[in-house]
Structures are given as C-alpha cells and as structure tokens.
CSV table of C-alpha atoms in Angstrom, one decimal:
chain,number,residue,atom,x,y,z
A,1,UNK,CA,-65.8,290.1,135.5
A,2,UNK,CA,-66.8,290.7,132.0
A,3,UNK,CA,-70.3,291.8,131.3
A,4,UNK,CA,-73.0,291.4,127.8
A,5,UNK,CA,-75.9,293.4,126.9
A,6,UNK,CA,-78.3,293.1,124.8
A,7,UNK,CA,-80.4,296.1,124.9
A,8,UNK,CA,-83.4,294.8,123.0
A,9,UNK,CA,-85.4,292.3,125.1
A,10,UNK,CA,-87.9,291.6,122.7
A,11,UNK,CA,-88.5,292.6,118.7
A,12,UNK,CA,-91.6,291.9,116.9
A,13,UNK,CA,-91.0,292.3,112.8
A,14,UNK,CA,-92.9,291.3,109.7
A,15,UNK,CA,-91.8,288.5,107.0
A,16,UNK,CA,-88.5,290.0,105.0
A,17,UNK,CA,-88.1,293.0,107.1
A,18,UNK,CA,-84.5,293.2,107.6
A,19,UNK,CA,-83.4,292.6,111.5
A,20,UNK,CA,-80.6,293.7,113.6
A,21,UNK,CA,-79.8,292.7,117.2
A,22,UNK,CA,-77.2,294.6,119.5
A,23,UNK,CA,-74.2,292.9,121.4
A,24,UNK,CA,-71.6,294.8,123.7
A,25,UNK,CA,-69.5,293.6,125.5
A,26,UNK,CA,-67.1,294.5,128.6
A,27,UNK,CA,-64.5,293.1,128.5
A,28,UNK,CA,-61.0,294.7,127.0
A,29,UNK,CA,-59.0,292.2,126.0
A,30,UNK,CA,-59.1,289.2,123.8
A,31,UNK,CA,-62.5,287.7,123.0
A,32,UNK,CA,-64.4,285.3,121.0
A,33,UNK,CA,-67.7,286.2,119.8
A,34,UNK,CA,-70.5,284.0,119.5
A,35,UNK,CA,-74.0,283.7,118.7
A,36,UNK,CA,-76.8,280.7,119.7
A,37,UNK,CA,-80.8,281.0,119.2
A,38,UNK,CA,-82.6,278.8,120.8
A,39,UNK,CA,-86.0,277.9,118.7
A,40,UNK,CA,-89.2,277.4,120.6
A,41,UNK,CA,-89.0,273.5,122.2
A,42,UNK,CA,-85.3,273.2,121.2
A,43,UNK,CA,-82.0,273.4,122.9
A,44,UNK,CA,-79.2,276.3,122.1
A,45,UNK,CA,-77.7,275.8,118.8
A,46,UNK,CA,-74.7,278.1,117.2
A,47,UNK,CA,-75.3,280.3,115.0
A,48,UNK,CA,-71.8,282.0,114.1
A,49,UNK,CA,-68.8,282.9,116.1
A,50,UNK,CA,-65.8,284.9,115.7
A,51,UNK,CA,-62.3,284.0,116.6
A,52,UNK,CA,-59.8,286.0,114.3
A,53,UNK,CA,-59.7,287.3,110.9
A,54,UNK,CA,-62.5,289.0,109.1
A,55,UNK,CA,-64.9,290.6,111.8
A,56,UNK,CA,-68.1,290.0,109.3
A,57,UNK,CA,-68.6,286.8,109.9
A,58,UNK,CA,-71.8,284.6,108.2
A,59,UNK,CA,-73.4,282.0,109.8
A,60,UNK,CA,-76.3,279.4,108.9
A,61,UNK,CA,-79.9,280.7,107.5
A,62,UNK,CA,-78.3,283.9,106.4
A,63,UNK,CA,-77.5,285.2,109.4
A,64,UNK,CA,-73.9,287.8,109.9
A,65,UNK,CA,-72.4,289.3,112.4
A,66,UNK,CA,-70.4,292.6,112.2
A,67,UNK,CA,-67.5,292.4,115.4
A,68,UNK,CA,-66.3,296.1,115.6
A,69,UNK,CA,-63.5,295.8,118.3
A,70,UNK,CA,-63.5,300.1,119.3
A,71,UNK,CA,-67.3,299.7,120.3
A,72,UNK,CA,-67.4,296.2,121.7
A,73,UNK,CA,-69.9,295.5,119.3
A,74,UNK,CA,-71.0,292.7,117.7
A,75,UNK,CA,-74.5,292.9,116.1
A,76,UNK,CA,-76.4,290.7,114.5
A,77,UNK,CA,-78.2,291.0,111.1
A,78,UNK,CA,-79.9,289.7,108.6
A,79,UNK,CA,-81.5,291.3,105.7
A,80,UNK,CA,-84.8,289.3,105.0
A,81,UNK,CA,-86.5,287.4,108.1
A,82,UNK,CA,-89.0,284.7,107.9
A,83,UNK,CA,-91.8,283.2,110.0
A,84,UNK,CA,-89.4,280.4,110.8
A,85,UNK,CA,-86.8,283.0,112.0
A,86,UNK,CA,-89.2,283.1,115.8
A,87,UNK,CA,-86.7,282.2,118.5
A,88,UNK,CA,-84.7,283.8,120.9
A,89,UNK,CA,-81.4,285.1,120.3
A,90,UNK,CA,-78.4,285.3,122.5
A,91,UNK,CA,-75.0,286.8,122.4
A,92,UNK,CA,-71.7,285.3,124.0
A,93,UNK,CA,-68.5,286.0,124.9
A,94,UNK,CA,-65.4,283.3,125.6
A,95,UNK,CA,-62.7,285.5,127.3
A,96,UNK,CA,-59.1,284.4,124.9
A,97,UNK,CA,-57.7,282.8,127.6
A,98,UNK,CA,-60.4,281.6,130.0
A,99,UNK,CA,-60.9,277.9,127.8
A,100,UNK,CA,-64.5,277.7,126.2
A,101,UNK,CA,-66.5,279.5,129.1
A,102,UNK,CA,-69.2,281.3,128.0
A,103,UNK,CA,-70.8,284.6,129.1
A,104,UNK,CA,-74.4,284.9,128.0
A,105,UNK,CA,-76.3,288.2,127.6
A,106,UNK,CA,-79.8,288.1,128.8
A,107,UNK,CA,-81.0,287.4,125.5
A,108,UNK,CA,-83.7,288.5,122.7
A,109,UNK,CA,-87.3,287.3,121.8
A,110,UNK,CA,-87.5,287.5,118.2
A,111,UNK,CA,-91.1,287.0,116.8
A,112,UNK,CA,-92.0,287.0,113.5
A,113,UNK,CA,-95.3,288.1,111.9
A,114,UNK,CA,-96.0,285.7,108.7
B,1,UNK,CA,-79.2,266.2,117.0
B,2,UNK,CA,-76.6,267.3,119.0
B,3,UNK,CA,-75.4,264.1,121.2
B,4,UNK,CA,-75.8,265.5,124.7
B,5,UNK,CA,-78.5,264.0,127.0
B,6,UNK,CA,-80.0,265.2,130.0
B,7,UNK,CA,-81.9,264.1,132.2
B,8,UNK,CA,-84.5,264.0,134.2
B,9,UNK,CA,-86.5,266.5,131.7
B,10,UNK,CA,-88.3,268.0,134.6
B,11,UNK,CA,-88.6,267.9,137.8
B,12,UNK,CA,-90.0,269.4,141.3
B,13,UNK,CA,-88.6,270.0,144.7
B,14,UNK,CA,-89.0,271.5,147.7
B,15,UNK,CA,-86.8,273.8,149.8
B,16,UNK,CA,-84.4,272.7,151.6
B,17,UNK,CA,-83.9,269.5,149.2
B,18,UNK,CA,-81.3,268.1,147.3
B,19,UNK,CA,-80.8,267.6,143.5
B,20,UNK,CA,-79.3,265.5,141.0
B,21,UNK,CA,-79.1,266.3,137.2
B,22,UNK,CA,-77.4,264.3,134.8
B,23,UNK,CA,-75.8,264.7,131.5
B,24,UNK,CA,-74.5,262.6,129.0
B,25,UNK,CA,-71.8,264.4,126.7
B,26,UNK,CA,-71.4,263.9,123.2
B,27,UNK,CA,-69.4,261.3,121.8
B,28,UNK,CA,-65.4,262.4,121.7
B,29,UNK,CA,-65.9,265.2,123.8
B,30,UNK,CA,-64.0,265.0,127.2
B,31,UNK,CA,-65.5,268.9,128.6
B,32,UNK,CA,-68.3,269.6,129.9
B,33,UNK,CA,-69.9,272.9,131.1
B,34,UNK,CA,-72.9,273.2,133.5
B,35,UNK,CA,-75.0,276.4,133.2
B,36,UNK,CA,-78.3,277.9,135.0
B,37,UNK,CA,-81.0,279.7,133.0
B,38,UNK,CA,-83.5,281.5,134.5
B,39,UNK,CA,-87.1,282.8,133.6
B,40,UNK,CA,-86.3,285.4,131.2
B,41,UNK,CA,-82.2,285.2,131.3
B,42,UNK,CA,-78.9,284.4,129.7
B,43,UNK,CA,-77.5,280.9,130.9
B,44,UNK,CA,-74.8,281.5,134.0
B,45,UNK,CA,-72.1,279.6,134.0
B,46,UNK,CA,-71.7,277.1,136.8
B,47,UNK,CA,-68.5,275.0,136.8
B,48,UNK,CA,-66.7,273.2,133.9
B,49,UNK,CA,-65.1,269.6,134.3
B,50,UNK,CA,-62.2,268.4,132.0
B,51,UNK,CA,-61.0,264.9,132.0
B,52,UNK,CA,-63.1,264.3,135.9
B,53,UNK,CA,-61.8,267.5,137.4
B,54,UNK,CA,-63.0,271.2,138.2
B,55,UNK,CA,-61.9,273.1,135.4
B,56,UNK,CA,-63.6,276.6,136.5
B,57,UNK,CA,-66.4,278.1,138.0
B,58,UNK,CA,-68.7,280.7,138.4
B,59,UNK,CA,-69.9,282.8,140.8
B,60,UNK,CA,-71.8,280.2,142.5
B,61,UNK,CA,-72.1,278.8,146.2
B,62,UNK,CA,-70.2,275.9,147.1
B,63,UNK,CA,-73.9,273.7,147.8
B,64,UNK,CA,-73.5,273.8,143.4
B,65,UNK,CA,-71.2,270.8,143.2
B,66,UNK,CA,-70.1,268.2,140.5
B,67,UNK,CA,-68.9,265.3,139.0
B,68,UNK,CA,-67.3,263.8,135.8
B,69,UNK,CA,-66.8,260.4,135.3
B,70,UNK,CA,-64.8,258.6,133.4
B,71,UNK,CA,-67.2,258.0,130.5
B,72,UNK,CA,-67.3,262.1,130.6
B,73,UNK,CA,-70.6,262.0,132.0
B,74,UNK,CA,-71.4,264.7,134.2
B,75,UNK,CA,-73.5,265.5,137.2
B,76,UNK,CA,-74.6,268.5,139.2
B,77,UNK,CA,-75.6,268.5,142.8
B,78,UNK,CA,-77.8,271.1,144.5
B,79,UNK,CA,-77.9,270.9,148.5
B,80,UNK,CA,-80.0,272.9,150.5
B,81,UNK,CA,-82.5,274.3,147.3
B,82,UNK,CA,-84.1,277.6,147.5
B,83,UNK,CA,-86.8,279.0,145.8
B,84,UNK,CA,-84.2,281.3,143.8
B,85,UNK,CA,-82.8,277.8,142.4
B,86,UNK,CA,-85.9,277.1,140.4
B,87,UNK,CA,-84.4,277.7,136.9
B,88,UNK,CA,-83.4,275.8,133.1
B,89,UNK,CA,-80.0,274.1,133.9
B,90,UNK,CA,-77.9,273.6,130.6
B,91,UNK,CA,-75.2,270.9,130.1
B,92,UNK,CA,-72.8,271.5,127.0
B,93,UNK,CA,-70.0,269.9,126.2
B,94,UNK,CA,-66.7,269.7,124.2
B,95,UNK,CA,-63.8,268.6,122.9
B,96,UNK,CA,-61.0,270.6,124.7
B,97,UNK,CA,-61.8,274.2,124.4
B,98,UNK,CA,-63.3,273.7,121.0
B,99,UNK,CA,-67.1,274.3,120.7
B,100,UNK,CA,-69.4,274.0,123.3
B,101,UNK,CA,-73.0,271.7,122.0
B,102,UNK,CA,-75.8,271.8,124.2
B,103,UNK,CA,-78.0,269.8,125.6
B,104,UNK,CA,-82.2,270.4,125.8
B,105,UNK,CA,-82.1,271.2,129.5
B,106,UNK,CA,-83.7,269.8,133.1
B,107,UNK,CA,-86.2,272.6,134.2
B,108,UNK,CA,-85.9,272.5,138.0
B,109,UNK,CA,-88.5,273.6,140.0
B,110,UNK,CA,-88.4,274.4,143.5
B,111,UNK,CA,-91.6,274.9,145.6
C-alpha cells in the first residue's frame, strides 16, 4: 500500500513570506497528485492536481505545485501568503489505476500572522 | 457550495452502538467515497460505491458497511462502536473517476 508524508505538521509564517509545503510519496508507479486545504469551519476543497503534462502545475489563490517524479515529490508553494491563507493543507495521491481513491497525508496547519 | 450533504452534523454514541451517517451526493455524480478523519490526521479511505455497488475499500473491518441507493445517496453503517471510532467522517463524491467534492463532515463521537 502506498504511503504520503508530509513532514511539516504545523508552520507558523508572517503576511507575504513565501511558503513551501513537502509531499512524498510511496508509491512507484503511476499517480495523480493532488492538493485540498480545508479552511477553518469548511469542508476539503481542491486546490490543484496533477494528471500528465507539465509537472508545475497552478492552482486557485496563487498557489503551484512542483511534481518531480525521481524524488516522489510534490511540494507546494506560493510566493506571498496572506492572513486568509490560515488552513490546513493536505497532500493526495490517486494511484493511475485504482479509480479516484484517494490517499491522504496527515496533513499541515498553516497559520498566518497578519 | 459544493452540493454534497451530510448529515447528522454531529452526533454521540456509546460503545458498543450502532451508527448511521448519510450523504447526499452532488447532482450528476453517480460515486461516492466514504472517508474517516481523525483528531489530527489525513482522511482514510473507507469504501467507495459506484452505481449501488462496492467499488473498493480500505483497510477497514467488515462492522464499516454501506449503501448506495438509487438516487446515489449514500450511507455508512458502524456496528459494534469503539472508542477508537470517534473521528470526522467525509463523504465525497463523483462523476466516474473524475474529481472527488466533499462534503462538510458528521463528527462522531463515541463515549
């Protein structure tokens, strides 16, 4: 079974400090890539994902995601956060042919200081 | 908005109990995916029902059960509750294997 970490638990940055957020994953073959933050109250909502083609990928709000296939990788970033940015953030994988199943990592509390 | 329901919001239990949650999948979708969130995790996936059949599942006990309907509604059953149960569970759903929206959650808690 394929595996996701996300090695920072929690991040604490200051308004327009740039942010970056680690993904590996596990699993060798085919994957699609996916990012959801879930705001404080809400439910999971996608940010980006990444099926093919280009591995930056840009999302909504500014956000981009980098896949880099020889490290498993696929990182997060954005180059200015805001207050509004406060959430947590997590990182999934959808194995290419397992349908739509997703598996999470364990996720990262973002919290921005205005 | 995304479109998928859940209910109820919250809701308490004692060991040894049983559970239903419901969902209400977005209009047009005919998937959908149950997933458990604990304090302080990722969601786990559950199961997944297409078109009112078990689709895949998780590494989960067989006292996790389901059902879709023919609306695509959903439900998850939880016999025999432990403590260990108490958790977010998340409905998403889909059209096909196309993206997954989710729902706002029932926080289970079991005492």
């Amino acid at each position: 079974a394929q595996s996701v970490s996300q090695h920072n638990h929690h991040v604490i940055l200051s308004e327009a400090a740039s942010l970056e957020l680690g993904c590996n994953y596990s699993y060798g073959g085919t994957v699609n890539l996916f990012w959801y933050v879930q705001y404080p109250g809400q439910h999971l909502q996608l940010l980006l994902k990444y099926f093919s083609g280009d591995p930056l990928v840009k999302g909504i709000k500014g956000f981009e995601a980098e896949f880099i296939k020889s490290k498993f990788s696929f990182n997060l970033r954005k180059p200015s956060v805001q207050w509004s940015d406060t959430a947590e953030y997590f990182c999934a994988v959808n194995e290419g042919n397992a349908g739509n199943m997703l598996t999470f990592g364990g996720g990262t509390r973002l919290m921005v200081k205005p | 908005e995304t479109g998928v329901t859940q209910s109820p919001t919250h809701l308490i239990k004692t060991r040894g109990q049983q559970v239903t949650l419901r969902c209400s999948s977005q209009s047009g979708h005919n998937t959908v995916s149950w997933y458990q969130q604990a304090l302080g995790q990722g969601p786990q996936f559950i199961f997944q029902y297409y078109r009112e059949e078990e689709n895949g599942r998780g590494n989960f006990p067989p006292r996790f059960s389901g059902l879709q309907f023919p609306n695509y509604s959903s439900e998850l059953n939880v016999n025999a509750l432990e403590l260990d149960d108490s958790a977010l569970y998340l409905c998403a759903s889909s059209f096909d294997s196309n993206e997954q929206f989710f729902g706002p959650g029932t926080r289970l808690t079991v005492l």
